[in-house]
JSON list of C-alpha atoms in Angstrom, two decimals:
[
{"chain": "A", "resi": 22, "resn": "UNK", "atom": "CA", "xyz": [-17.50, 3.62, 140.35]},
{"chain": "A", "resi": 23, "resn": "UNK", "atom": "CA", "xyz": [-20.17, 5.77, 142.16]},
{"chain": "A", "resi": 24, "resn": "UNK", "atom": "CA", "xyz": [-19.46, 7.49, 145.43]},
{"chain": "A", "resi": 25, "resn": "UNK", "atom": "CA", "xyz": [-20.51, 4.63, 147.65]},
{"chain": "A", "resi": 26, "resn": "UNK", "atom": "CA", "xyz": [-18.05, 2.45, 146.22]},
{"chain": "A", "resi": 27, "resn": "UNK", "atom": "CA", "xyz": [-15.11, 5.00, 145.72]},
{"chain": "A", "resi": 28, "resn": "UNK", "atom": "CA", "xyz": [-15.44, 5.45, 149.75]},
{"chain": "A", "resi": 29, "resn": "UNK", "atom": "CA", "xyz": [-15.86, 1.69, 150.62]},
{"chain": "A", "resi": 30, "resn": "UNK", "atom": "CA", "xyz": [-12.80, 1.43, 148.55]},
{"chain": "A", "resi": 31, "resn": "UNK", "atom": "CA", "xyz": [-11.06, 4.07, 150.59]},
{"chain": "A", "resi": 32, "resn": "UNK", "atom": "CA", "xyz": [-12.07, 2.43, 153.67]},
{"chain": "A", "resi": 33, "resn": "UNK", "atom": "CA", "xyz": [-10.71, -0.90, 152.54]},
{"chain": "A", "resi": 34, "resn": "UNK", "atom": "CA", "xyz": [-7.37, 0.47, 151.33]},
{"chain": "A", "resi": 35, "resn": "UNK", "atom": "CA", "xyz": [-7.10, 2.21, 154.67]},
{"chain": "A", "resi": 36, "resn": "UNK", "atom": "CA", "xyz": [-7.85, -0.46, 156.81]},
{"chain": "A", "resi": 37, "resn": "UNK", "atom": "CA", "xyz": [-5.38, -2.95, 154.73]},
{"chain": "A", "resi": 38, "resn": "UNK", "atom": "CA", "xyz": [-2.22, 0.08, 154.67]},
{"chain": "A", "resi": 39, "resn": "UNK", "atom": "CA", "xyz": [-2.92, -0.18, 158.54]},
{"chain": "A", "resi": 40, "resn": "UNK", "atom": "CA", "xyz": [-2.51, -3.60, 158.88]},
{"chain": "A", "resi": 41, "resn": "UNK", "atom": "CA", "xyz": [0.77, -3.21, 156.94]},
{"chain": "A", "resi": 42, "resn": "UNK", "atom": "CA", "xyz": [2.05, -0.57, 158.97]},
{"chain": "A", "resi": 43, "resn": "UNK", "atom": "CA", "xyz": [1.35, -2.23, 162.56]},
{"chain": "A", "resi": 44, "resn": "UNK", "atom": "CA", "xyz": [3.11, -5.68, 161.10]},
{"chain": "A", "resi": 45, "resn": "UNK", "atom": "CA", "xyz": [6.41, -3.47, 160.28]},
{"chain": "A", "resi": 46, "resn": "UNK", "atom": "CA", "xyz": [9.43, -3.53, 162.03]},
{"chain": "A", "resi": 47, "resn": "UNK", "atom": "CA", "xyz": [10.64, -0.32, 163.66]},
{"chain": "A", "resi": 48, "resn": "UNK", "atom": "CA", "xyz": [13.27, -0.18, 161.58]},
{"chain": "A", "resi": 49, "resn": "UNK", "atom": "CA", "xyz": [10.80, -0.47, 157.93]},
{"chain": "A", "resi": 50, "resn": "UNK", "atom": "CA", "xyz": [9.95, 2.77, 159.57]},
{"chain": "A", "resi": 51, "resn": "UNK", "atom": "CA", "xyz": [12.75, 4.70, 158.27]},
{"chain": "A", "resi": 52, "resn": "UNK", "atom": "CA", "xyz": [12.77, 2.83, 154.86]},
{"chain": "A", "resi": 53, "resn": "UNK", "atom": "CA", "xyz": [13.29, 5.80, 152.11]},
{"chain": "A", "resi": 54, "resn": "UNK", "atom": "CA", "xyz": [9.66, 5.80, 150.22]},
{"chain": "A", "resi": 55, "resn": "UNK", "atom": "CA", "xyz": [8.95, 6.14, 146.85]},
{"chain": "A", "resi": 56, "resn": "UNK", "atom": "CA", "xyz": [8.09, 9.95, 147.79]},
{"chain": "A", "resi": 57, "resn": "UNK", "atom": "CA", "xyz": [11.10, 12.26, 147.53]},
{"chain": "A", "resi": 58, "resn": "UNK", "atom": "CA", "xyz": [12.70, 13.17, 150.90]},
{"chain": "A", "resi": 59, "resn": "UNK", "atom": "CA", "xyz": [10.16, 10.76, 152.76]},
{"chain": "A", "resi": 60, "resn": "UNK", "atom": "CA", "xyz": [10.59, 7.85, 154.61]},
{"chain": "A", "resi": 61, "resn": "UNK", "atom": "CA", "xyz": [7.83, 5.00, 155.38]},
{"chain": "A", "resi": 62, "resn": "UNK", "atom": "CA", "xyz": [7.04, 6.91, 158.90]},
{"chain": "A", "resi": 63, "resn": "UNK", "atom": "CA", "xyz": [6.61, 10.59, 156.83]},
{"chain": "A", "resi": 64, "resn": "UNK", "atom": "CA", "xyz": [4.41, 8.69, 154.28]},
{"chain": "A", "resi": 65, "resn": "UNK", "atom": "CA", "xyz": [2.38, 6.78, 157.01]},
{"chain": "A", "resi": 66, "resn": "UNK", "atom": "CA", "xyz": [1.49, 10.56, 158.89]},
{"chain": "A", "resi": 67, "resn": "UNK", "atom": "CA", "xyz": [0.43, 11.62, 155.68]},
{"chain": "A", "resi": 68, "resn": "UNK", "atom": "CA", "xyz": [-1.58, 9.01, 155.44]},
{"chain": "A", "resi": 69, "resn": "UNK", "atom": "CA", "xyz": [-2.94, 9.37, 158.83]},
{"chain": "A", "resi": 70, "resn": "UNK", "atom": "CA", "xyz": [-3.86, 13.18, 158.21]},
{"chain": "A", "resi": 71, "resn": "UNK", "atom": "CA", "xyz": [-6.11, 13.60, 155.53]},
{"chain": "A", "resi": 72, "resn": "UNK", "atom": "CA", "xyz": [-9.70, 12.97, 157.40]},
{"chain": "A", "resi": 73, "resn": "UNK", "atom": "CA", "xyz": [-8.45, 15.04, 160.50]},
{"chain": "A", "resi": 74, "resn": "UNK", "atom": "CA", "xyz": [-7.96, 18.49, 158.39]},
{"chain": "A", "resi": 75, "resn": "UNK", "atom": "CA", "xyz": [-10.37, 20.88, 158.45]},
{"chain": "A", "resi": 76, "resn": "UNK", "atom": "CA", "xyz": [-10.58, 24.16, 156.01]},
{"chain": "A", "resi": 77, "resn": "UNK", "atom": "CA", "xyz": [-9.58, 26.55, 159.52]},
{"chain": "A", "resi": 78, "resn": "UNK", "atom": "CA", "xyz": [-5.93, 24.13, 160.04]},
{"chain": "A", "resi": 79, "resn": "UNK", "atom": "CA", "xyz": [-5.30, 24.56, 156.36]},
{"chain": "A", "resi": 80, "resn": "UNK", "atom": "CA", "xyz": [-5.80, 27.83, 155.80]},
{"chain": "A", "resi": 81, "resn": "UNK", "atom": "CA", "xyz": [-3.39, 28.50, 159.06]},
{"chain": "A", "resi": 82, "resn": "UNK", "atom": "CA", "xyz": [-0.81, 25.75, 157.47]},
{"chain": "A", "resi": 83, "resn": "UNK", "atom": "CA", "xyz": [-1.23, 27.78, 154.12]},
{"chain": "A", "resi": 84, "resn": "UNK", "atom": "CA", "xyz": [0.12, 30.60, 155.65]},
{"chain": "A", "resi": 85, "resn": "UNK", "atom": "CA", "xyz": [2.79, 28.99, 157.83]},
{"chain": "A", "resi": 86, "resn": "UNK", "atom": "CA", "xyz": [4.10, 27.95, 154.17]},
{"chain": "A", "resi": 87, "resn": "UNK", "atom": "CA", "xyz": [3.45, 31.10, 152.17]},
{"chain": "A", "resi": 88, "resn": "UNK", "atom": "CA", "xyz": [1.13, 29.64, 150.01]},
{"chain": "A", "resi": 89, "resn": "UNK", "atom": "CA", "xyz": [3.11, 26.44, 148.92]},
{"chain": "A", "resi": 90, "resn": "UNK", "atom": "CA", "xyz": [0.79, 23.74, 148.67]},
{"chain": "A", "resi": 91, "resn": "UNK", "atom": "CA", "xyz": [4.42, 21.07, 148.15]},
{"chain": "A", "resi": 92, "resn": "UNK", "atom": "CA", "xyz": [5.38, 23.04, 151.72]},
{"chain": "A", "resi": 93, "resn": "UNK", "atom": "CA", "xyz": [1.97, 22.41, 153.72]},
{"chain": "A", "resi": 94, "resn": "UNK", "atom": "CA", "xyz": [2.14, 18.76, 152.61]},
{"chain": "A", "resi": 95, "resn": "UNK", "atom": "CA", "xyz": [5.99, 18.55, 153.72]},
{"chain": "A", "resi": 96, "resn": "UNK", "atom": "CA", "xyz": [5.24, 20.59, 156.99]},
{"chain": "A", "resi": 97, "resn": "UNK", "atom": "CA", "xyz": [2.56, 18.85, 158.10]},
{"chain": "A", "resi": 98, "resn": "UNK", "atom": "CA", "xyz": [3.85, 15.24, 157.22]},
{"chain": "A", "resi": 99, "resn": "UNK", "atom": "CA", "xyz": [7.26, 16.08, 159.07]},
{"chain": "A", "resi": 100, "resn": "UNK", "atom": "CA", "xyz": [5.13, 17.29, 161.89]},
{"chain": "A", "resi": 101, "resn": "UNK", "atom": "CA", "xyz": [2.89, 14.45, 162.41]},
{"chain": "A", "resi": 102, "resn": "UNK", "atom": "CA", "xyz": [5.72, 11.77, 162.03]},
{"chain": "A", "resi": 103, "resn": "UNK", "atom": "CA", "xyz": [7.08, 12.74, 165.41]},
{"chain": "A", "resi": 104, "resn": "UNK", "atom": "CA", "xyz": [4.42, 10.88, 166.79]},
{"chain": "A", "resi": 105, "resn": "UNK", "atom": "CA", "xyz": [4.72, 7.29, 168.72]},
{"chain": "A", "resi": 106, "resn": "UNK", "atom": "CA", "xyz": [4.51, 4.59, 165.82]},
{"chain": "A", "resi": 107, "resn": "UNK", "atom": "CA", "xyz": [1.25, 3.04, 166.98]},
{"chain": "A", "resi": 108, "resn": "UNK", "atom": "CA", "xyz": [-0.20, 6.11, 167.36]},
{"chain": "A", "resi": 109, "resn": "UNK", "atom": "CA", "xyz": [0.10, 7.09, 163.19]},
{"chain": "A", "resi": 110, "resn": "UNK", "atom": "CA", "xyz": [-1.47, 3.63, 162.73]},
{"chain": "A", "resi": 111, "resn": "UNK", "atom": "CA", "xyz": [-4.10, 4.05, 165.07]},
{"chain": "A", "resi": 112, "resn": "UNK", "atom": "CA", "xyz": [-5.06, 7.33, 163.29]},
{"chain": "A", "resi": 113, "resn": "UNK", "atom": "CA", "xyz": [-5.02, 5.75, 160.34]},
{"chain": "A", "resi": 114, "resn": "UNK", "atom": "CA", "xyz": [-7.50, 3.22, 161.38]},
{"chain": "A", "resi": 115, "resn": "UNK", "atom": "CA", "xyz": [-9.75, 5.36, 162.75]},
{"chain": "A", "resi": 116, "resn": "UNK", "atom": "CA", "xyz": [-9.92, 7.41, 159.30]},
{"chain": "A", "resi": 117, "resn": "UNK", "atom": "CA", "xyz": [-11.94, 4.22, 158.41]},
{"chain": "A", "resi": 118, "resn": "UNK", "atom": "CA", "xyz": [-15.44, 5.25, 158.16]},
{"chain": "A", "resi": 119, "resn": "UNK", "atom": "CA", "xyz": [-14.82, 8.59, 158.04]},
{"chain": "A", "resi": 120, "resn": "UNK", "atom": "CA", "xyz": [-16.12, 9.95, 154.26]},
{"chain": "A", "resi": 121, "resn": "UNK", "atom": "CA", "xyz": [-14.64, 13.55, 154.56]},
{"chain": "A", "resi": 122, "resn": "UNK", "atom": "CA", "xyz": [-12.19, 14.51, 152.35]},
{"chain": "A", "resi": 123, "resn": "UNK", "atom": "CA", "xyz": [-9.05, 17.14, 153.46]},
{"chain": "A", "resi": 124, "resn": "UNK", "atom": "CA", "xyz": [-9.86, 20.86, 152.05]},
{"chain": "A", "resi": 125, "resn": "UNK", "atom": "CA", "xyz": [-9.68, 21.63, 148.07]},
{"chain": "A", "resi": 126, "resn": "UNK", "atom": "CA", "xyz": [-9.63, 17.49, 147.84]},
{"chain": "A", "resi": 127, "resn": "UNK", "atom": "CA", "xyz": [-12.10, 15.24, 145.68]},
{"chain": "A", "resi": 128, "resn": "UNK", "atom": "CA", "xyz": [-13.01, 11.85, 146.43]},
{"chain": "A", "resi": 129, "resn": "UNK", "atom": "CA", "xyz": [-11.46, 10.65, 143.42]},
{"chain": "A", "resi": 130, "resn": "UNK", "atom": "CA", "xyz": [-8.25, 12.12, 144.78]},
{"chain": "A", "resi": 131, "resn": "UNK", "atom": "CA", "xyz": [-8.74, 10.85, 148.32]},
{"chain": "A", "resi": 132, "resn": "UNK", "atom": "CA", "xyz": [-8.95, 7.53, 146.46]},
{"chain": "A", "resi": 133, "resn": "UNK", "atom": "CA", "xyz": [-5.67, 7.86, 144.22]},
{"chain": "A", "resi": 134, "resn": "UNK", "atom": "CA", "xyz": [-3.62, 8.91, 147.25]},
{"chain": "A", "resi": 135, "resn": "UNK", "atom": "CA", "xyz": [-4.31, 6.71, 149.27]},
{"chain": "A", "resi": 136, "resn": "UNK", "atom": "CA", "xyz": [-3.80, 3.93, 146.56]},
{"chain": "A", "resi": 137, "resn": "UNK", "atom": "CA", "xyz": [-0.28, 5.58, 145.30]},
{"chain": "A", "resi": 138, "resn": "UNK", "atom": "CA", "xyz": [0.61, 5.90, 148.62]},
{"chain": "A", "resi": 139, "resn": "UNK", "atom": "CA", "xyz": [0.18, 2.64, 149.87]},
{"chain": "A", "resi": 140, "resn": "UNK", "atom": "CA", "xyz": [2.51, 1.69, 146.84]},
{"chain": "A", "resi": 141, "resn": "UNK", "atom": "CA", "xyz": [4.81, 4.36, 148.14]},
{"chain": "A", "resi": 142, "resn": "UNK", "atom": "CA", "xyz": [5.44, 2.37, 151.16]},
{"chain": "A", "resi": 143, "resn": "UNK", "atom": "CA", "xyz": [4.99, -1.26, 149.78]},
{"chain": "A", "resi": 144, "resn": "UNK", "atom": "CA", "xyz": [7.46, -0.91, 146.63]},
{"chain": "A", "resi": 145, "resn": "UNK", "atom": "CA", "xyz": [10.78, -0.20, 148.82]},
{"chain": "A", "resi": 146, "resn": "UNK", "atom": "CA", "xyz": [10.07, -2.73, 151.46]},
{"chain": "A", "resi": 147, "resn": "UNK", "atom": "CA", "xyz": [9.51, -5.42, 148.66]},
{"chain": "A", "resi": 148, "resn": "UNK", "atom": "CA", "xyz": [5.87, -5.71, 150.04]},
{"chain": "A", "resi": 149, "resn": "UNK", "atom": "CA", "xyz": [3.40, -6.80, 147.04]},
{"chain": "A", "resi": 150, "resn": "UNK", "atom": "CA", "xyz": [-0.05, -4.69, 146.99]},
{"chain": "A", "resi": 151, "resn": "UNK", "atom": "CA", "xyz": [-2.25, -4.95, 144.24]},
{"chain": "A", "resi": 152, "resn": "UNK", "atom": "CA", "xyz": [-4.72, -1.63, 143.19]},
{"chain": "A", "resi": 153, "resn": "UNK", "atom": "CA", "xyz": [-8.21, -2.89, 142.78]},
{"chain": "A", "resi": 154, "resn": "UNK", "atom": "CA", "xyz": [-8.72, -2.91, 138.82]},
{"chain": "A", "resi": 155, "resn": "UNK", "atom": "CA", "xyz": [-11.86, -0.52, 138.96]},
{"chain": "A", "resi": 156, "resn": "UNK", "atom": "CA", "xyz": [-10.36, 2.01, 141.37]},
{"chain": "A", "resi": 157, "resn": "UNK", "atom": "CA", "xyz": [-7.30, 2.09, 139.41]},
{"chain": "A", "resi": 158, "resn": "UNK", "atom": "CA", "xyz": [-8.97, 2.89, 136.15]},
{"chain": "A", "resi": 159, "resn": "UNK", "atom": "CA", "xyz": [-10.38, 5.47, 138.50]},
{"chain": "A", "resi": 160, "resn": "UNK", "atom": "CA", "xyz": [-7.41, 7.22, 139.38]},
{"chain": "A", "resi": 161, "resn": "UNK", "atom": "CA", "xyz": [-5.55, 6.68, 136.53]},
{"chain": "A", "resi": 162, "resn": "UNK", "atom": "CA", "xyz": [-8.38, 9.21, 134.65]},
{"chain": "A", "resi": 163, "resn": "UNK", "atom": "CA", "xyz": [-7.99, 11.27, 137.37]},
{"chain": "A", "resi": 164, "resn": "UNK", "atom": "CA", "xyz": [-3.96, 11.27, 137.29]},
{"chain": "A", "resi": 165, "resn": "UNK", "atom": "CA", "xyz": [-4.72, 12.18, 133.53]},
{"chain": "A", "resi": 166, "resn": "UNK", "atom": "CA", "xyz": [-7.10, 14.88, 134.00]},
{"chain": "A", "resi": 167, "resn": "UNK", "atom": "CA", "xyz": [-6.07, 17.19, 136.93]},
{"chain": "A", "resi": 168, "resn": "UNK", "atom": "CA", "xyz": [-2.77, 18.48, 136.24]},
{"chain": "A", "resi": 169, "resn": "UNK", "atom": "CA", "xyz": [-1.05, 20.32, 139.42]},
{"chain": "A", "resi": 170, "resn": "UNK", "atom": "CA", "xyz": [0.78, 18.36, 140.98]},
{"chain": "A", "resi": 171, "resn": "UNK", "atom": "CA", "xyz": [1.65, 15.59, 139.34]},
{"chain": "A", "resi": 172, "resn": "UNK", "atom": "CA", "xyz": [1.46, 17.25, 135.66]},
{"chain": "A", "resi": 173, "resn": "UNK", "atom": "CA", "xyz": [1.31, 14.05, 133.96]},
{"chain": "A", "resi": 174, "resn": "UNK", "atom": "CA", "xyz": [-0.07, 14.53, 130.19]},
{"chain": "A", "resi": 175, "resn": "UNK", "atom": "CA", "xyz": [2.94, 17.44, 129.91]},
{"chain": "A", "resi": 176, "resn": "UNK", "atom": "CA", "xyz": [5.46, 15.16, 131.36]},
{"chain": "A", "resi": 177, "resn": "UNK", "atom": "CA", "xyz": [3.98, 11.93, 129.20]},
{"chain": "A", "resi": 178, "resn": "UNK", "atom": "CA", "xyz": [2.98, 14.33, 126.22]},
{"chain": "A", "resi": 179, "resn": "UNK", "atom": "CA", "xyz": [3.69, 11.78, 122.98]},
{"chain": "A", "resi": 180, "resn": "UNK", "atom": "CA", "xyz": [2.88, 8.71, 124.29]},
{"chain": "A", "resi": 181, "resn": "UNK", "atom": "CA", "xyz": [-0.51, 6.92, 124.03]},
{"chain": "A", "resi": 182, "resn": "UNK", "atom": "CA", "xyz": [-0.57, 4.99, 127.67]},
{"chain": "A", "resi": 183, "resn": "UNK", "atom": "CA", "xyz": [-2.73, 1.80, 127.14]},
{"chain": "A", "resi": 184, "resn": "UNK", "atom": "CA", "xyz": [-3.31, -0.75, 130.09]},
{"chain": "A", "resi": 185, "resn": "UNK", "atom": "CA", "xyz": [-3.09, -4.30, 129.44]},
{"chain": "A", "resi": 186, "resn": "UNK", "atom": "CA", "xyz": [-5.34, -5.41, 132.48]},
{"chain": "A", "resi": 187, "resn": "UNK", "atom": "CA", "xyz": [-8.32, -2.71, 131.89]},
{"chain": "A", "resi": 188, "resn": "UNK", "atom": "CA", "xyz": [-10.19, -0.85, 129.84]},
{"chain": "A", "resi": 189, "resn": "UNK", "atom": "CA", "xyz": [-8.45, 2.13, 129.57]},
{"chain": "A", "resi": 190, "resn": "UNK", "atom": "CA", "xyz": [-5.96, 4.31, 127.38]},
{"chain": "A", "resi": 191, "resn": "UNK", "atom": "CA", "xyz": [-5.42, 8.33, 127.39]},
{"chain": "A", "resi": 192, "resn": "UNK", "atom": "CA", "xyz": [-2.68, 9.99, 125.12]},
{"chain": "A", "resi": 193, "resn": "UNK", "atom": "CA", "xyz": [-1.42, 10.17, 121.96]},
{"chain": "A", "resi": 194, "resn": "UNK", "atom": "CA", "xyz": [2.32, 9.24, 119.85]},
{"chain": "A", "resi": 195, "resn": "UNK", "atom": "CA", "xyz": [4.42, 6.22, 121.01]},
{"chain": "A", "resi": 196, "resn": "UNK", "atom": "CA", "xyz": [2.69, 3.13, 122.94]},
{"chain": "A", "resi": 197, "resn": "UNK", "atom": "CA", "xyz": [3.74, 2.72, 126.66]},
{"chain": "A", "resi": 198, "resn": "UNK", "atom": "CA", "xyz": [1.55, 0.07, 127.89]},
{"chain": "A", "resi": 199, "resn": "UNK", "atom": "CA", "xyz": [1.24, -2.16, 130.96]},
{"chain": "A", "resi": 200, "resn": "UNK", "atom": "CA", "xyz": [-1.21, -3.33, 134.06]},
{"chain": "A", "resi": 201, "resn": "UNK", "atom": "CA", "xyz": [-3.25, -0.88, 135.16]},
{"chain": "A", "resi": 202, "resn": "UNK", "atom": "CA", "xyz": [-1.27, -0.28, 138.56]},
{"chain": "A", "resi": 203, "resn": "UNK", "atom": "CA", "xyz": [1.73, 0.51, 136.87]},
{"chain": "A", "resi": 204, "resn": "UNK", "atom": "CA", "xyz": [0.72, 3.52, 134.25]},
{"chain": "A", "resi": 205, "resn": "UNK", "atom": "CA", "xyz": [-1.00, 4.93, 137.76]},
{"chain": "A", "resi": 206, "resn": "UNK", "atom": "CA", "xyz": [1.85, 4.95, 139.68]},
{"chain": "A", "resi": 207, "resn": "UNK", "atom": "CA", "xyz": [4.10, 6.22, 136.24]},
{"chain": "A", "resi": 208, "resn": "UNK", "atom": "CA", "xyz": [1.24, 9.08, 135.71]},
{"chain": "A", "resi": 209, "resn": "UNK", "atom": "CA", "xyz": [1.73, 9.72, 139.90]},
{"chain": "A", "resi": 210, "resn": "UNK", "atom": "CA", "xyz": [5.80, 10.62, 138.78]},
{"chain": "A", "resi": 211, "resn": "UNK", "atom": "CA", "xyz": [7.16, 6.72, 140.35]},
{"chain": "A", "resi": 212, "resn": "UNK", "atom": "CA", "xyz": [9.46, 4.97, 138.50]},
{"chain": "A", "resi": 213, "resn": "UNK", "atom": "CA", "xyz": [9.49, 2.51, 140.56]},
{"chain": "A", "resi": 214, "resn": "UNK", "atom": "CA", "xyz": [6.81, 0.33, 138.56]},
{"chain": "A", "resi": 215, "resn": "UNK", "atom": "CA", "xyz": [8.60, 1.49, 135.01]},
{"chain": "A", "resi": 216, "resn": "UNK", "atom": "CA", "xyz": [10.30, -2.03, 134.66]},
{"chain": "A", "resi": 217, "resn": "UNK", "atom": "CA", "xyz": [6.50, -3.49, 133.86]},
{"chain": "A", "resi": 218, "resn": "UNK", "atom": "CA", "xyz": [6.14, -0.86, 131.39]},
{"chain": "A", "resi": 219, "resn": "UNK", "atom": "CA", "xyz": [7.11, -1.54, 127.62]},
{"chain": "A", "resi": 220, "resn": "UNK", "atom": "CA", "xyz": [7.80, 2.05, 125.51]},
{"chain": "A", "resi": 221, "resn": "UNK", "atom": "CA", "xyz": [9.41, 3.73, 128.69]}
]
């Protein structure tokens, strides 16, 4: 995927989380999420954050945490989730069109997190979202390559992970294999999507 499509993908993934989120149920709003400590309303402000941070907010966050980049993403989640439901969803579509990406981010991992957590939210409330196959391949490489935070060729180190629905494979040792969708959310740390895995 070139850049063009990474952020039309972005934009489409945004625009479709959005739509989930507005046809929720207050009460989906405090649905635990597939990230730790987070409900579906921490996840959604999250979400609804990334375009809106510039380098000046994050260096002041940065400090406000003492340097914990797990802390800044905690704080300012927390923070933002006090806000009126349809306000985190209309924040979230107006990040639609928007190609900026929050401080120290890539595009590729503007894509993945928005992807993951979309899946974050979906998987509890038995909501079925499917990864576009390219994208996924996408951030599944990524997942693979960038280490902090998610750490996933230490955790996954002697296992070969080989999707069934795409061309693509990274690793080495035992087989776990599955769609696409599933080895990213496994390399994200979910194990939510582990029962369409074989080798787990």
């Amino acid at each position: 995927m070139d850049e063009q499509q990474m952020w039309q993908t972005i934009d489409a993934e945004r625009a479709a989380t959005a739509n989930l989120l507005a046809s929720l149920e207050e009460d989906q709003w405090s649905t635990p999420s597939l990230c730790e400590g987070w409900t579906v309303r921490e996840v959604a402000a999250h979400l609804s954050l990334a375009h809106r941070i510039g380098i000046g907010g994050a260096i002041v966050e940065y400090a406000k945490a003492l340097g914990s980049f797990n802390r800044v993403v905690d704080r300012t989640a927390r923070a933002e989730a006090r806000r009126p439901t349809p306000e985190l969803v209309a924040e979230l579509r107006s990040a639609v069109g928007v190609h900026k990406t929050a401080p120290g981010q890539s595009i590729k991992n503007a894509l993945m997190d928005v992807m993951v957590h979309t899946q974050d939210i979906a998987l509890p409330l038995g909501i079925e979202r499917h990864m576009p196959i390219e994208a996924a391949v996408v951030s599944a490489e990524d997942l693979w390559r960038m280490g902090f935070p998610f750490h996933a060729r230490k955790r996954l180190a002697g296992h070969r992970l080989v999707a069934t629905d795409a061309d693509w494979s990274a690793g080495e040792g035992a087989e776990i294999s599955g769609p696409i969708q599933a080895l990213v959310m496994l390399l994200a740390g979910r194990t939510a999507t582990i029962p369409k895995l074989t080798g787990v």
